[in-house]
Amino acid sequence: MADSEVTDQSGPKDGIERAKNEGKELTKEEKQRLRKEKKQQKKGKEKKDDKAPKESQKEKPPAAAAQPSTQPSTQPSTQAPSQKVCSAVPAPAVAAAAAETTAAKEKPTKSKAELKAERRARQEADRASKQGKKGDGAQAAPAKSKAAPSELQPVVKRLPEHIQVDNPDVLKKLAKKLERQQIPLRSDYGYKVSLFSHLHQYSRKAPLTQQLSIPSSVIHPAIVRLGLQYSQGIVAGSNARSVALLHAFKQVIRDYTTPPNEELSRDLVNKLKPYISFLNQCRPLSASMGNAIKYIKKEISNIPNQCKDKEAKNKLLNCIDCYINEKIVLAAKAIAKYAIEKISDGDVILVYGCSSLVNNILCEAFEKNRKFRVIVVDSRPRLEGREALRRLVQRGIRCTYVLISAVSYILPEVSKVFLGAHALLANGYVMSRVGTSQIALVAKAFNVPVLVCCETYKFCERVQTDSFVSNELDDPDDLIVTRKGKTQLENWQDVELLGLLNLVYDVTPPDFVDLVITDLGMIPCTSVPVVLRVKNVDM
Amino acid sequence: MPGSDKETDLTERIEAFLSELKRGGCGTGPLRGSSETARETTALLRRITAQARWSSAGDLMEIIRKEGRRMTAAQPSETTVGNMVRRVLKIIREEYARSRGSSEEADQQESLHKLLTSGGLSEENFRQHFAPLKANVIEAINELLTELEGTTDNIAMQALEHIHSNEVIMTIGRSRTVEAFLKDAARKRKFHVIVAECAPFCQGHEMATSLSKAGIETTVIADAGIFAVMSRVNKVIIGTQTVLANGGLRAVNGTHTLALAAKHHSTPLIICAPMFKLSPQFPNEEDTFHKFVSPQEVLPFTEGEILSKVNVHCPVFDYVPPELITLFISNIGGHAPILCGVRCVQVDEAAPSAAFTDE
């Protein structure tokens, strides 16, 4: 008991340090206290007890003596790292979470830090309870099921900033963060259609780099260049953007030197954060870029402290090369191998826009002497199909070119549709360039099989059912066109009630897609969460 | 001689009309709306009736058939020309029958029955000469012209029955009928319109500017975004170039995609089409149904070398099957697509008139 009193007086930091360094289970006193607090909370809600009553009787007096709010709040937070090490802690973790609410109820006046710590504790407890579901058996489960509904679990996931543009608090927070990182804030442009007021809409004519001072000491020049290439559309396409990002990071790592008294594993990650914010401001990150960044951060934090600078940097550069090679280059080869089985002689294949993967597949199939012809469908305002057309024609493939409004005219001739993807969402929806869902819809109406090709590193945990909640709005001025000397929409900004909408992505429901070809094989659209789970276990 | 002057004047006008038809069609989309074409055709037919030399109804019908064939041959995709010719032929037959004194009006309801039982009216019946026939026919054609002038307004009057407040309505390309329809509703109700621009001609831009000037909140989207935004749309209201006999449409390209997207989201698809767009044709094979314009619109000459190595298509029209359509709104009210065939027959009864061209 004396132990616990000592810990009562010492600040929260010691508790965290202790748990981190030792990774040990909580001391018996702490466990008891937590259990008791949970019991109190249960009693308060008039739920029946699961734990042994005698424990409660034993613990009541010591608990009544010392009930500082900080201590129980730190205990769960110390547990969070130790969660991963020992599995016997889930129940006390839940108890701690339960304790938090009772403690909160009993003590109305709390300091900000305490509230913050409590919230964190609740979140950790929530996460722990989810883990604990797999671990502990019957005893923990009913306890948890009682505890969980009785608490107000806050949302564990944080909503990304780029879909909360209509929330002024979020914008203020973002502005503050960018100021801290010394990155200029990009302002929205033009009248936004009301349905999309929660998204950013930037103008291509006002790139972020105009607001940077030269020379910029905060952001590495390779990153500045990359940001400009993104925002002007010079580097476009999921794979291209990821590869460019990784190459820029390689340059950053090469030029990096660890400042004294700092560890590479922590400092480099902190250095990368403002770069990522800057790139996000130039153009919202894609799902594949997000996954790549997660991988790099993980690799960096796994660098052992004893490693020398040079060694560490070489290791990181190798990791990045490995990633690119495995996830992109080799994956493309694997996908091409599977896809070529699906292409037979005499096929008429329809492709949409410019997907590097699909172009790769077609070129390989052509080299393997399959006889087929390709119909390239394109759409305004990006007109990416022309790029695909050039590449295919260069190889010698017979091509036809139409705009997306002529798809229902040309589809009776088509035998297969190959589509690329920007990301595959966890509920089986395919997120891809706007217009893809339309092509899949019309193909379905004509009974033409639709095959989506996507590498596994583009799979992401998000779920989405429509193209509104999370999308990207491109420059609305792109829709303006001059025909026969007349530009109808020239002064659209002056007209009050007129808006232009230039979407970049849309989601295709899984019933339109017949097959997804990935580097792991050919799977149906609904198996994406399975692949994600397998990947997470591997990582 | 004054007679021959009139004749040459008449032929000149016919030639001018034919060349306008030819030129107007092979440009960048229809240069003028269908109602203008219909009016001009009817005016020209009235002039033919007034100025050409004929003695009996049969002669007149022969002349009109001949000119009609030439007009449809000049621009096969412009079906309103053919429809107007058929209407005028019907008018002539009716007036002839009325002059003869037989009670043709009573047989209106039995038109289908007549079609099946009568072996086809023999041409001799039209050889009789009636003095007031010319005046009667011209008067009837004038009535037809007034009807044509009022079609857009008639359709627009029905707008408030179909549009309620705070709706999101989607349309594609530019249709003067739909424009009038929406503007009429906007006088009393507030709603939002999304216009798909309909590449490559981008007529949706004109439509959007015109609607926004009338006080309607408008958004322009690219064709590729039709399915993406369809989930938020309450109604789809479009115009069409022709309504076919089976209830299907020949509409501007991109309409089929729009119709499929609407069907997928169970959004009603409403067509605003005046009666003169109703045609007794069925959707034939690709050769006669589709019309193509210069692929320069799709892949411009500036693309250079690859132009010689690729095929580029630029179709103007789309076929929309009748099962995707919810409602037709015409100047005589609203009706379902399945009744299109019946209306077609009622408009022009006898078989010979329907096949005045050698189709």
PDB file of C-alpha atoms in Angstrom, chain A residues 181-419:
ATOM      1  CA  GLN A 181       5.090  24.192 -39.093  1.00  0.00           C
ATOM      2  CA  GLN A 182       5.637  27.387 -41.096  1.00  0.00           C
ATOM      3  CA  ILE A 183       3.658  26.191 -44.076  1.00  0.00           C
ATOM      4  CA  PRO A 184       1.351  28.583 -45.929  1.00  0.00           C
ATOM      5  CA  LEU A 185      -2.367  27.866 -45.892  1.00  0.00           C
ATOM      6  CA  ARG A 186      -4.017  27.449 -49.243  1.00  0.00           C
ATOM      7  CA  SER A 187      -7.279  29.268 -49.703  1.00  0.00           C
ATOM      8  CA  ASP A 188     -10.342  27.955 -51.470  1.00  0.00           C
ATOM      9  CA  TYR A 189     -11.365  29.310 -54.814  1.00  0.00           C
ATOM     10  CA  GLY A 190     -14.650  30.075 -56.441  1.00  0.00           C
ATOM     11  CA  TYR A 191     -18.218  29.258 -55.621  1.00  0.00           C
ATOM     12  CA  LYS A 192     -18.594  25.789 -54.206  1.00  0.00           C
ATOM     13  CA  VAL A 193     -21.676  23.759 -54.938  1.00  0.00           C
ATOM     14  CA  SER A 194     -23.603  23.457 -51.697  1.00  0.00           C
ATOM     15  CA  LEU A 195     -23.509  19.669 -51.714  1.00  0.00           C
ATOM     16  CA  PHE A 196     -19.740  19.854 -51.528  1.00  0.00           C
ATOM     17  CA  SER A 197     -19.225  22.663 -49.088  1.00  0.00           C
ATOM     18  CA  HIS A 198     -17.337  20.248 -46.849  1.00  0.00           C
ATOM     19  CA  LEU A 199     -14.504  19.842 -49.334  1.00  0.00           C
ATOM     20  CA  HIS A 200     -11.687  22.063 -50.498  1.00  0.00           C
ATOM     21  CA  GLN A 201     -11.709  23.561 -53.945  1.00  0.00           C
ATOM     22  CA  TYR A 202      -8.438  25.031 -55.103  1.00  0.00           C
ATOM     23  CA  SER A 203      -7.427  26.880 -58.221  1.00  0.00           C
ATOM     24  CA  ARG A 204      -4.584  25.651 -60.322  1.00  0.00           C
ATOM     25  CA  LYS A 205      -3.530  29.188 -61.053  1.00  0.00           C
ATOM     26  CA  ALA A 206      -2.703  29.857 -57.419  1.00  0.00           C
ATOM     27  CA  PRO A 207      -0.219  27.167 -56.391  1.00  0.00           C
ATOM     28  CA  LEU A 208       0.901  27.046 -52.827  1.00  0.00           C
ATOM     29  CA  THR A 209       4.505  27.695 -53.754  1.00  0.00           C
ATOM     30  CA  GLN A 210       3.695  31.287 -54.617  1.00  0.00           C
ATOM     31  CA  GLN A 211       3.310  31.948 -50.950  1.00  0.00           C
ATOM     32  CA  LEU A 212       6.599  30.393 -49.993  1.00  0.00           C
ATOM     33  CA  SER A 213       9.638  32.557 -49.504  1.00  0.00           C
ATOM     34  CA  ILE A 214      12.774  31.640 -51.372  1.00  0.00           C
ATOM     35  CA  PRO A 215      14.885  30.062 -50.084  1.00  0.00           C
ATOM     36  CA  SER A 216      12.616  28.128 -47.845  1.00  0.00           C
ATOM     37  CA  SER A 217      14.506  26.672 -44.977  1.00  0.00           C
ATOM     38  CA  VAL A 218      11.641  24.703 -43.560  1.00  0.00           C
ATOM     39  CA  ILE A 219      10.729  22.553 -46.509  1.00  0.00           C
ATOM     40  CA  HIS A 220      13.204  20.524 -48.460  1.00  0.00           C
ATOM     41  CA  PRO A 221      13.428  21.672 -52.112  1.00  0.00           C
ATOM     42  CA  ALA A 222      12.652  18.208 -53.431  1.00  0.00           C
ATOM     43  CA  ILE A 223       9.394  18.344 -51.537  1.00  0.00           C
ATOM     44  CA  VAL A 224       8.606  21.818 -52.818  1.00  0.00           C
ATOM     45  CA  ARG A 225       9.126  20.613 -56.336  1.00  0.00           C
ATOM     46  CA  LEU A 226       6.997  17.577 -55.726  1.00  0.00           C
ATOM     47  CA  GLY A 227       4.208  19.683 -54.260  1.00  0.00           C
ATOM     48  CA  LEU A 228       4.210  21.908 -57.291  1.00  0.00           C
ATOM     49  CA  GLN A 229       4.154  18.931 -59.623  1.00  0.00           C
ATOM     50  CA  TYR A 230       1.146  17.551 -57.765  1.00  0.00           C
ATOM     51  CA  SER A 231      -0.829  20.736 -57.722  1.00  0.00           C
ATOM     52  CA  GLN A 232      -0.267  21.473 -61.398  1.00  0.00           C
ATOM     53  CA  GLY A 233      -1.146  17.951 -62.415  1.00  0.00           C
ATOM     54  CA  ILE A 234       2.268  17.186 -63.871  1.00  0.00           C
ATOM     55  CA  VAL A 235       2.525  14.096 -61.743  1.00  0.00           C
ATOM     56  CA  ALA A 236      -0.860  12.435 -61.723  1.00  0.00           C
ATOM     57  CA  GLY A 237      -2.087   8.935 -61.222  1.00  0.00           C
ATOM     58  CA  SER A 238      -1.979   6.869 -58.084  1.00  0.00           C
ATOM     59  CA  ASN A 239       1.192   4.909 -58.777  1.00  0.00           C
ATOM     60  CA  ALA A 240       3.090   7.837 -60.214  1.00  0.00           C
ATOM     61  CA  ARG A 241       2.326   9.982 -57.206  1.00  0.00           C
ATOM     62  CA  SER A 242       3.383   7.316 -54.735  1.00  0.00           C
ATOM     63  CA  VAL A 243       6.630   6.597 -56.529  1.00  0.00           C
ATOM     64  CA  ALA A 244       7.431  10.290 -56.820  1.00  0.00           C
ATOM     65  CA  LEU A 245       6.705  10.703 -53.138  1.00  0.00           C
ATOM     66  CA  LEU A 246       9.011   7.869 -52.172  1.00  0.00           C
ATOM     67  CA  HIS A 247      11.799   9.183 -54.343  1.00  0.00           C
ATOM     68  CA  ALA A 248      11.459  12.620 -52.800  1.00  0.00           C
ATOM     69  CA  PHE A 249      11.613  11.065 -49.358  1.00  0.00           C
ATOM     70  CA  LYS A 250      14.724   9.207 -50.336  1.00  0.00           C
ATOM     71  CA  GLN A 251      16.322  12.507 -51.222  1.00  0.00           C
ATOM     72  CA  VAL A 252      15.227  13.958 -47.910  1.00  0.00           C
ATOM     73  CA  ILE A 253      16.737  11.053 -46.051  1.00  0.00           C
ATOM     74  CA  ARG A 254      19.983  11.350 -47.923  1.00  0.00           C
ATOM     75  CA  ASP A 255      20.283  14.993 -47.009  1.00  0.00           C
ATOM     76  CA  TYR A 256      19.308  14.435 -43.412  1.00  0.00           C
ATOM     77  CA  THR A 257      21.708  14.668 -40.512  1.00  0.00           C
ATOM     78  CA  THR A 258      20.695  13.876 -36.998  1.00  0.00           C
ATOM     79  CA  PRO A 259      21.024  16.930 -34.792  1.00  0.00           C
ATOM     80  CA  PRO A 260      22.922  16.379 -31.536  1.00  0.00           C
ATOM     81  CA  ASN A 261      21.031  15.024 -28.584  1.00  0.00           C
ATOM     82  CA  GLU A 262      18.336  13.638 -30.819  1.00  0.00           C
ATOM     83  CA  GLU A 263      17.538  10.176 -32.006  1.00  0.00           C
ATOM     84  CA  LEU A 264      17.132   9.551 -35.686  1.00  0.00           C
ATOM     85  CA  SER A 265      14.087   7.392 -35.203  1.00  0.00           C
ATOM     86  CA  ARG A 266      12.117  10.174 -33.555  1.00  0.00           C
ATOM     87  CA  ASP A 267      13.533  13.274 -35.128  1.00  0.00           C
ATOM     88  CA  LEU A 268      13.230  12.153 -38.726  1.00  0.00           C
ATOM     89  CA  VAL A 269       9.561  11.380 -38.254  1.00  0.00           C
ATOM     90  CA  ASN A 270       9.044  14.855 -36.851  1.00  0.00           C
ATOM     91  CA  LYS A 271      10.909  16.326 -39.771  1.00  0.00           C
ATOM     92  CA  LEU A 272       8.630  14.536 -42.205  1.00  0.00           C
ATOM     93  CA  LYS A 273       5.441  15.835 -40.636  1.00  0.00           C
ATOM     94  CA  PRO A 274       5.574  19.388 -42.032  1.00  0.00           C
ATOM     95  CA  TYR A 275       6.487  17.978 -45.444  1.00  0.00           C
ATOM     96  CA  ILE A 276       3.433  15.815 -45.405  1.00  0.00           C
ATOM     97  CA  SER A 277       1.261  18.756 -44.385  1.00  0.00           C
ATOM     98  CA  PHE A 278       2.717  20.773 -47.224  1.00  0.00           C
ATOM     99  CA  LEU A 279       2.009  18.053 -49.774  1.00  0.00           C
ATOM    100  CA  ASN A 280      -1.471  17.682 -48.368  1.00  0.00           C
ATOM    101  CA  GLN A 281      -2.062  21.364 -48.925  1.00  0.00           C
ATOM    102  CA  CYS A 282      -0.806  21.146 -52.483  1.00  0.00           C
ATOM    103  CA  ARG A 283      -3.079  18.259 -53.276  1.00  0.00           C
ATOM    104  CA  PRO A 284      -4.910  15.951 -50.869  1.00  0.00           C
ATOM    105  CA  LEU A 285      -3.018  12.728 -50.320  1.00  0.00           C
ATOM    106  CA  SER A 286      -4.213   9.617 -52.052  1.00  0.00           C
ATOM    107  CA  ALA A 287      -4.862   6.335 -50.285  1.00  0.00           C
ATOM    108  CA  SER A 288      -1.720   4.757 -51.755  1.00  0.00           C
ATOM    109  CA  MET A 289       0.401   7.675 -50.612  1.00  0.00           C
ATOM    110  CA  GLY A 290      -1.116   7.350 -47.156  1.00  0.00           C
ATOM    111  CA  ASN A 291      -0.139   3.713 -46.973  1.00  0.00           C
ATOM    112  CA  ALA A 292       3.376   4.469 -48.205  1.00  0.00           C
ATOM    113  CA  ILE A 293       3.808   7.154 -45.567  1.00  0.00           C
ATOM    114  CA  LYS A 294       2.605   4.809 -42.858  1.00  0.00           C
ATOM    115  CA  TYR A 295       5.146   2.257 -43.979  1.00  0.00           C
ATOM    116  CA  ILE A 296       7.999   4.741 -43.958  1.00  0.00           C
ATOM    117  CA  LYS A 297       7.111   6.056 -40.546  1.00  0.00           C
ATOM    118  CA  LYS A 298       6.987   2.563 -39.190  1.00  0.00           C
ATOM    119  CA  GLU A 299      10.366   1.746 -40.682  1.00  0.00           C
ATOM    120  CA  ILE A 300      11.898   4.884 -39.281  1.00  0.00           C
ATOM    121  CA  SER A 301      10.603   4.317 -35.793  1.00  0.00           C
ATOM    122  CA  ASN A 302      11.881   0.759 -35.892  1.00  0.00           C
ATOM    123  CA  ILE A 303      15.444   1.883 -36.370  1.00  0.00           C
ATOM    124  CA  PRO A 304      17.322   0.842 -33.215  1.00  0.00           C
ATOM    125  CA  ASN A 305      18.895   3.652 -31.252  1.00  0.00           C
ATOM    126  CA  GLN A 306      22.386   2.290 -31.444  1.00  0.00           C
ATOM    127  CA  CYS A 307      22.453   2.444 -35.221  1.00  0.00           C
ATOM    128  CA  LYS A 308      24.826   5.007 -36.660  1.00  0.00           C
ATOM    129  CA  ASP A 309      23.539   7.686 -38.983  1.00  0.00           C
ATOM    130  CA  LYS A 310      24.997   6.344 -42.162  1.00  0.00           C
ATOM    131  CA  GLU A 311      23.874   2.835 -41.490  1.00  0.00           C
ATOM    132  CA  ALA A 312      20.396   3.929 -40.582  1.00  0.00           C
ATOM    133  CA  LYS A 313      20.054   6.021 -43.697  1.00  0.00           C
ATOM    134  CA  ASN A 314      21.218   3.202 -45.933  1.00  0.00           C
ATOM    135  CA  LYS A 315      18.804   0.895 -44.260  1.00  0.00           C
ATOM    136  CA  LEU A 316      15.947   3.294 -44.868  1.00  0.00           C
ATOM    137  CA  LEU A 317      16.877   3.845 -48.489  1.00  0.00           C
ATOM    138  CA  ASN A 318      16.944   0.116 -49.010  1.00  0.00           C
ATOM    139  CA  CYS A 319      13.572  -0.229 -47.366  1.00  0.00           C
ATOM    140  CA  ILE A 320      12.063   2.318 -49.669  1.00  0.00           C
ATOM    141  CA  ASP A 321      13.548   0.701 -52.751  1.00  0.00           C
ATOM    142  CA  CYS A 322      12.255  -2.607 -51.556  1.00  0.00           C
ATOM    143  CA  TYR A 323       8.791  -1.193 -51.067  1.00  0.00           C
ATOM    144  CA  ILE A 324       8.670   0.296 -54.518  1.00  0.00           C
ATOM    145  CA  ASN A 325       9.984  -2.862 -56.057  1.00  0.00           C
ATOM    146  CA  GLU A 326       7.665  -5.219 -54.237  1.00  0.00           C
ATOM    147  CA  LYS A 327       4.471  -3.297 -54.063  1.00  0.00           C
ATOM    148  CA  ILE A 328       4.509  -1.580 -57.378  1.00  0.00           C
ATOM    149  CA  VAL A 329       6.864  -3.119 -59.906  1.00  0.00           C
ATOM    150  CA  LEU A 330       6.574  -6.773 -59.022  1.00  0.00           C
ATOM    151  CA  ALA A 331       2.914  -6.420 -58.226  1.00  0.00           C
ATOM    152  CA  ALA A 332       2.351  -5.050 -61.717  1.00  0.00           C
ATOM    153  CA  LYS A 333       4.093  -8.086 -63.160  1.00  0.00           C
ATOM    154  CA  ALA A 334       1.998 -10.457 -61.092  1.00  0.00           C
ATOM    155  CA  ILE A 335      -1.213  -8.718 -62.026  1.00  0.00           C
ATOM    156  CA  ALA A 336      -0.262  -8.752 -65.677  1.00  0.00           C
ATOM    157  CA  LYS A 337       0.345 -12.479 -65.453  1.00  0.00           C
ATOM    158  CA  TYR A 338      -3.120 -13.114 -64.045  1.00  0.00           C
ATOM    159  CA  ALA A 339      -4.820 -10.676 -66.342  1.00  0.00           C
ATOM    160  CA  ILE A 340      -3.302 -12.108 -69.499  1.00  0.00           C
ATOM    161  CA  GLU A 341      -5.108 -15.349 -68.767  1.00  0.00           C
ATOM    162  CA  LYS A 342      -8.323 -13.401 -69.076  1.00  0.00           C
ATOM    163  CA  ILE A 343      -7.531 -11.932 -72.472  1.00  0.00           C
ATOM    164  CA  SER A 344      -8.286 -14.173 -75.403  1.00  0.00           C
ATOM    165  CA  ASP A 345      -7.782 -13.763 -79.125  1.00  0.00           C
ATOM    166  CA  GLY A 346     -10.349 -11.655 -80.879  1.00  0.00           C
ATOM    167  CA  ASP A 347     -11.247  -9.707 -77.767  1.00  0.00           C
ATOM    168  CA  VAL A 348     -12.389  -6.134 -77.861  1.00  0.00           C
ATOM    169  CA  ILE A 349     -11.267  -4.523 -74.648  1.00  0.00           C
ATOM    170  CA  LEU A 350     -12.554  -1.246 -73.292  1.00  0.00           C
ATOM    171  CA  VAL A 351     -10.410   0.872 -71.027  1.00  0.00           C
ATOM    172  CA  TYR A 352     -11.132   4.186 -69.399  1.00  0.00           C
ATOM    173  CA  GLY A 353      -8.743   7.024 -68.843  1.00  0.00           C
ATOM    174  CA  CYS A 354      -5.075   6.381 -68.251  1.00  0.00           C
ATOM    175  CA  SER A 355      -4.255   3.686 -65.733  1.00  0.00           C
ATOM    176  CA  SER A 356      -0.592   2.731 -65.704  1.00  0.00           C
ATOM    177  CA  LEU A 357      -1.458  -0.763 -64.579  1.00  0.00           C
ATOM    178  CA  VAL A 358      -3.998  -1.421 -67.311  1.00  0.00           C
ATOM    179  CA  ASN A 359      -1.681  -0.021 -69.958  1.00  0.00           C
ATOM    180  CA  ASN A 360       1.014  -2.322 -68.668  1.00  0.00           C
ATOM    181  CA  ILE A 361      -1.296  -5.315 -68.899  1.00  0.00           C
ATOM    182  CA  LEU A 362      -2.309  -4.523 -72.450  1.00  0.00           C
ATOM    183  CA  CYS A 363       1.252  -4.003 -73.599  1.00  0.00           C
ATOM    184  CA  GLU A 364       2.358  -7.287 -72.065  1.00  0.00           C
ATOM    185  CA  ALA A 365      -0.563  -9.142 -73.579  1.00  0.00           C
ATOM    186  CA  PHE A 366       0.275  -7.676 -76.950  1.00  0.00           C
ATOM    187  CA  GLU A 367       3.866  -8.824 -76.613  1.00  0.00           C
ATOM    188  CA  LYS A 368       2.627 -12.314 -75.855  1.00  0.00           C
ATOM    189  CA  ASN A 369       0.929 -12.200 -79.251  1.00  0.00           C
ATOM    190  CA  ARG A 370      -2.658 -12.017 -78.154  1.00  0.00           C
ATOM    191  CA  LYS A 371      -4.861 -10.633 -80.895  1.00  0.00           C
ATOM    192  CA  PHE A 372      -7.156  -7.995 -79.559  1.00  0.00           C
ATOM    193  CA  ARG A 373      -8.149  -4.416 -80.114  1.00  0.00           C
ATOM    194  CA  VAL A 374      -8.710  -1.702 -77.607  1.00  0.00           C
ATOM    195  CA  ILE A 375     -11.342   0.972 -77.227  1.00  0.00           C
ATOM    196  CA  VAL A 376     -10.155   3.916 -75.171  1.00  0.00           C
ATOM    197  CA  VAL A 377     -12.887   5.948 -73.511  1.00  0.00           C
ATOM    198  CA  ASP A 378     -12.061   9.448 -72.436  1.00  0.00           C
ATOM    199  CA  SER A 379     -13.831  12.236 -70.625  1.00  0.00           C
ATOM    200  CA  ARG A 380     -13.601  15.964 -70.225  1.00  0.00           C
ATOM    201  CA  PRO A 381     -12.052  17.909 -68.686  1.00  0.00           C
ATOM    202  CA  ARG A 382      -8.962  15.881 -67.930  1.00  0.00           C
ATOM    203  CA  LEU A 383      -8.766  13.996 -71.224  1.00  0.00           C
ATOM    204  CA  GLU A 384      -6.317  11.499 -69.784  1.00  0.00           C
ATOM    205  CA  GLY A 385      -7.368   8.907 -72.324  1.00  0.00           C
ATOM    206  CA  ARG A 386      -5.291  10.632 -74.951  1.00  0.00           C
ATOM    207  CA  GLU A 387      -2.154   9.773 -73.031  1.00  0.00           C
ATOM    208  CA  ALA A 388      -3.204   6.139 -72.840  1.00  0.00           C
ATOM    209  CA  LEU A 389      -4.013   6.248 -76.551  1.00  0.00           C
ATOM    210  CA  ARG A 390      -0.544   7.499 -77.403  1.00  0.00           C
ATOM    211  CA  ARG A 391       1.149   4.806 -75.359  1.00  0.00           C
ATOM    212  CA  LEU A 392      -0.912   1.999 -76.832  1.00  0.00           C
ATOM    213  CA  VAL A 393      -0.597   3.213 -80.389  1.00  0.00           C
ATOM    214  CA  GLN A 394       3.135   3.464 -79.953  1.00  0.00           C
ATOM    215  CA  ARG A 395       3.258  -0.238 -79.177  1.00  0.00           C
ATOM    216  CA  GLY A 396       1.251  -0.984 -82.254  1.00  0.00           C
ATOM    217  CA  ILE A 397      -2.060  -1.935 -80.686  1.00  0.00           C
ATOM    218  CA  ARG A 398      -5.179  -1.210 -82.732  1.00  0.00           C
ATOM    219  CA  CYS A 399      -7.209   1.410 -80.936  1.00  0.00           C
ATOM    220  CA  THR A 400     -10.511   3.221 -81.158  1.00  0.00           C
ATOM    221  CA  TYR A 401     -11.185   6.418 -79.284  1.00  0.00           C
ATOM    222  CA  VAL A 402     -14.506   7.796 -78.050  1.00  0.00           C
ATOM    223  CA  LEU A 403     -15.806  10.122 -75.393  1.00  0.00           C
ATOM    224  CA  ILE A 404     -17.707   8.811 -72.434  1.00  0.00           C
ATOM    225  CA  SER A 405     -21.051  10.002 -73.776  1.00  0.00           C
ATOM    226  CA  ALA A 406     -20.679   7.579 -76.684  1.00  0.00           C
ATOM    227  CA  VAL A 407     -20.172   4.571 -74.418  1.00  0.00           C
ATOM    228  CA  SER A 408     -23.631   3.133 -74.983  1.00  0.00           C
ATOM    229  CA  TYR A 409     -23.057   3.343 -78.717  1.00  0.00           C
ATOM    230  CA  ILE A 410     -19.771   1.462 -78.609  1.00  0.00           C
ATOM    231  CA  LEU A 411     -20.518  -1.083 -75.892  1.00  0.00           C
ATOM    232  CA  PRO A 412     -22.304  -3.675 -78.034  1.00  0.00           C
ATOM    233  CA  GLU A 413     -18.953  -4.293 -79.714  1.00  0.00           C
ATOM    234  CA  VAL A 414     -17.037  -4.756 -76.485  1.00  0.00           C
ATOM    235  CA  SER A 415     -16.203  -8.119 -74.937  1.00  0.00           C
ATOM    236  CA  LYS A 416     -14.446  -7.026 -71.723  1.00  0.00           C
ATOM    237  CA  VAL A 417     -13.887  -3.904 -69.680  1.00  0.00           C
ATOM    238  CA  PHE A 418     -10.626  -3.350 -67.805  1.00  0.00           C
ATOM    239  CA  LEU A 419     -10.588  -0.599 -65.226  1.00  0.00           C
TER     240      LEU A 419
END
